[in-house]
Amino acid sequence: MRTDPKSFNRFMNSDVSSDLVAELTHARLVRINKLTWDVEPWLAESWTESADHLRYTLKLRSGVSFSDGHPFTSDDVLFTFAALYDPKSADVSALAEAMMING
């Protein structure tokens, strides 16, 4: 990297350095395998899809904790989605914009 990241919060900055740090340090619920383009489990160990294809239910991997030892829970997922859909994020984050569907 030639520049320092502007933030470690990928919802508030979309510069290349911030995105790279987030890519290397932030885990995701699912990931895209860049060799096969398959969606693979990561923090979510599995998921089911509703019959109408509008709802996904994810089963979180057990035994996952943050670097400070606190366990990863569904509350953390809810917090992240709330931050992602916060109007302040939509103004500055390409990720927030990409997650919006029909406004």
PDB file of C-alpha atoms in Angstrom:
ATOM      1  CA  MET A   1       0.000   0.000   0.000  1.00  0.00           C
ATOM      2  CA  ARG A   2       1.212   3.441  -0.802  1.00  0.00           C
ATOM      3  CA  THR A   3      -1.193   5.298   1.475  1.00  0.00           C
ATOM      4  CA  ASP A   4      -2.566   4.697   4.937  1.00  0.00           C
ATOM      5  CA  PRO A   5      -6.224   3.703   5.191  1.00  0.00           C
ATOM      6  CA  LYS A   6      -8.510   6.623   5.993  1.00  0.00           C
ATOM      7  CA  SER A   7     -10.473   4.399   8.379  1.00  0.00           C
ATOM      8  CA  PHE A   8     -10.818   0.839   9.590  1.00  0.00           C
ATOM      9  CA  ASN A   9     -14.586   1.202   9.176  1.00  0.00           C
ATOM     10  CA  ARG A  10     -15.338   0.114   5.624  1.00  0.00           C
ATOM     11  CA  PHE A  11     -18.815   1.633   5.818  1.00  0.00           C
ATOM     12  CA  MET A  12     -17.438   5.131   6.232  1.00  0.00           C
ATOM     13  CA  ASN A  13     -14.686   5.156   3.601  1.00  0.00           C
ATOM     14  CA  SER A  14     -14.296   3.472   0.262  1.00  0.00           C
ATOM     15  CA  ASP A  15     -10.685   4.297  -0.531  1.00  0.00           C
ATOM     16  CA  VAL A  16      -8.479   1.491  -1.816  1.00  0.00           C
ATOM     17  CA  SER A  17      -6.336   1.294   1.327  1.00  0.00           C
ATOM     18  CA  SER A  18      -9.356   1.048   3.654  1.00  0.00           C
ATOM     19  CA  ASP A  19     -10.925  -1.620   1.432  1.00  0.00           C
ATOM     20  CA  LEU A  20      -7.708  -3.669   1.396  1.00  0.00           C
ATOM     21  CA  VAL A  21      -7.316  -3.543   5.186  1.00  0.00           C
ATOM     22  CA  ALA A  22     -10.963  -4.593   5.582  1.00  0.00           C
ATOM     23  CA  GLU A  23     -10.507  -7.434   3.077  1.00  0.00           C
ATOM     24  CA  LEU A  24      -7.559  -8.752   5.073  1.00  0.00           C
ATOM     25  CA  THR A  25      -8.958  -8.296   8.583  1.00  0.00           C
ATOM     26  CA  HIS A  26     -12.769  -8.498   8.492  1.00  0.00           C
ATOM     27  CA  ALA A  27     -14.491 -11.849   8.172  1.00  0.00           C
ATOM     28  CA  ARG A  28     -17.750 -12.198   6.246  1.00  0.00           C
ATOM     29  CA  LEU A  29     -20.836 -14.331   6.704  1.00  0.00           C
ATOM     30  CA  VAL A  30     -20.190 -15.918   3.321  1.00  0.00           C
ATOM     31  CA  ARG A  31     -17.452 -15.467   0.778  1.00  0.00           C
ATOM     32  CA  ILE A  32     -16.962 -15.877  -2.939  1.00  0.00           C
ATOM     33  CA  ASN A  33     -14.329 -18.436  -3.877  1.00  0.00           C
ATOM     34  CA  LYS A  34     -12.288 -16.487  -6.427  1.00  0.00           C
ATOM     35  CA  LEU A  35     -11.241 -19.662  -8.237  1.00  0.00           C
ATOM     36  CA  THR A  36     -14.688 -21.245  -8.665  1.00  0.00           C
ATOM     37  CA  TRP A  37     -16.987 -18.224  -8.047  1.00  0.00           C
ATOM     38  CA  ASP A  38     -18.997 -20.418  -5.662  1.00  0.00           C
ATOM     39  CA  VAL A  39     -20.562 -18.876  -2.571  1.00  0.00           C
ATOM     40  CA  GLU A  40     -18.993 -20.565   0.444  1.00  0.00           C
ATOM     41  CA  PRO A  41     -19.732 -20.428   4.174  1.00  0.00           C
ATOM     42  CA  TRP A  42     -17.435 -18.392   6.363  1.00  0.00           C
ATOM     43  CA  LEU A  43     -18.868 -16.974   9.617  1.00  0.00           C
ATOM     44  CA  ALA A  44     -22.172 -18.556   8.645  1.00  0.00           C
ATOM     45  CA  GLU A  45     -21.664 -22.303   8.466  1.00  0.00           C
ATOM     46  CA  SER A  46     -24.820 -22.895   6.435  1.00  0.00           C
ATOM     47  CA  TRP A  47     -27.994 -21.250   5.186  1.00  0.00           C
ATOM     48  CA  THR A  48     -31.434 -22.066   3.908  1.00  0.00           C
ATOM     49  CA  GLU A  49     -33.489 -20.192   1.346  1.00  0.00           C
ATOM     50  CA  SER A  50     -37.237 -19.619   1.558  1.00  0.00           C
ATOM     51  CA  ALA A  51     -39.486 -21.055  -1.149  1.00  0.00           C
ATOM     52  CA  ASP A  52     -40.161 -17.553  -2.528  1.00  0.00           C
ATOM     53  CA  HIS A  53     -36.376 -16.789  -2.628  1.00  0.00           C
ATOM     54  CA  LEU A  54     -36.868 -13.617  -0.574  1.00  0.00           C
ATOM     55  CA  ARG A  55     -35.467 -14.775   2.764  1.00  0.00           C
ATOM     56  CA  TYR A  56     -32.285 -16.521   3.802  1.00  0.00           C
ATOM     57  CA  THR A  57     -31.748 -17.979   7.250  1.00  0.00           C
ATOM     58  CA  LEU A  58     -28.113 -18.303   8.229  1.00  0.00           C
ATOM     59  CA  LYS A  59     -26.716 -20.584  10.904  1.00  0.00           C
ATOM     60  CA  LEU A  60     -23.722 -18.910  12.495  1.00  0.00           C
ATOM     61  CA  ARG A  61     -20.552 -20.871  13.116  1.00  0.00           C
ATOM     62  CA  SER A  62     -20.090 -21.644  16.809  1.00  0.00           C
ATOM     63  CA  GLY A  63     -16.902 -20.955  18.734  1.00  0.00           C
ATOM     64  CA  VAL A  64     -16.029 -17.762  16.819  1.00  0.00           C
ATOM     65  CA  SER A  65     -14.769 -14.837  18.860  1.00  0.00           C
ATOM     66  CA  PHE A  66     -13.345 -11.389  18.260  1.00  0.00           C
ATOM     67  CA  SER A  67      -9.677 -10.649  18.922  1.00  0.00           C
ATOM     68  CA  ASP A  68     -10.633  -9.407  22.408  1.00  0.00           C
ATOM     69  CA  GLY A  69     -12.229 -12.774  23.241  1.00  0.00           C
ATOM     70  CA  HIS A  70     -15.884 -11.698  23.026  1.00  0.00           C
ATOM     71  CA  PRO A  71     -18.023 -14.261  21.209  1.00  0.00           C
ATOM     72  CA  PHE A  72     -19.472 -13.524  17.774  1.00  0.00           C
ATOM     73  CA  THR A  73     -23.291 -13.561  17.931  1.00  0.00           C
ATOM     74  CA  SER A  74     -26.338 -12.677  15.873  1.00  0.00           C
ATOM     75  CA  ASP A  75     -26.346  -9.295  17.654  1.00  0.00           C
ATOM     76  CA  ASP A  76     -23.095  -8.507  15.852  1.00  0.00           C
ATOM     77  CA  VAL A  77     -24.709  -9.331  12.514  1.00  0.00           C
ATOM     78  CA  LEU A  78     -27.671  -7.073  13.319  1.00  0.00           C
ATOM     79  CA  PHE A  79     -25.335  -4.263  14.374  1.00  0.00           C
ATOM     80  CA  THR A  80     -23.395  -4.549  11.125  1.00  0.00           C
ATOM     81  CA  PHE A  81     -26.509  -4.455   8.949  1.00  0.00           C
ATOM     82  CA  ALA A  82     -27.851  -1.488  10.928  1.00  0.00           C
ATOM     83  CA  ALA A  83     -24.567   0.347  10.307  1.00  0.00           C
ATOM     84  CA  LEU A  84     -24.603  -0.645   6.654  1.00  0.00           C
ATOM     85  CA  TYR A  85     -28.130   0.667   6.109  1.00  0.00           C
ATOM     86  CA  ASP A  86     -27.598   3.851   8.129  1.00  0.00           C
ATOM     87  CA  PRO A  87     -28.185   6.793   5.756  1.00  0.00           C
ATOM     88  CA  LYS A  88     -24.778   8.216   6.718  1.00  0.00           C
ATOM     89  CA  SER A  89     -23.124   5.087   5.313  1.00  0.00           C
ATOM     90  CA  ALA A  90     -25.018   5.255   2.031  1.00  0.00           C
ATOM     91  CA  ASP A  91     -23.522   8.663   1.285  1.00  0.00           C
ATOM     92  CA  VAL A  92     -19.899   7.519   1.545  1.00  0.00           C
ATOM     93  CA  SER A  93     -19.735   3.755   1.089  1.00  0.00           C
ATOM     94  CA  ALA A  94     -19.834   1.865  -2.188  1.00  0.00           C
ATOM     95  CA  LEU A  95     -20.572  -1.252  -0.111  1.00  0.00           C
ATOM     96  CA  ALA A  96     -23.680   0.329   1.414  1.00  0.00           C
ATOM     97  CA  GLU A  97     -24.869   1.409  -2.028  1.00  0.00           C
ATOM     98  CA  ALA A  98     -24.257  -2.083  -3.441  1.00  0.00           C
ATOM     99  CA  MET A  99     -26.393  -3.671  -0.689  1.00  0.00           C
ATOM    100  CA  MET A 100     -29.438  -1.471  -1.372  1.00  0.00           C
ATOM    101  CA  ILE A 101     -32.277  -3.146  -3.237  1.00  0.00           C
ATOM    102  CA  ASN A 102     -35.128  -0.963  -4.472  1.00  0.00           C
ATOM    103  CA  GLY A 103     -34.007   1.850  -2.182  1.00  0.00           C
TER     104      GLY A 103
END
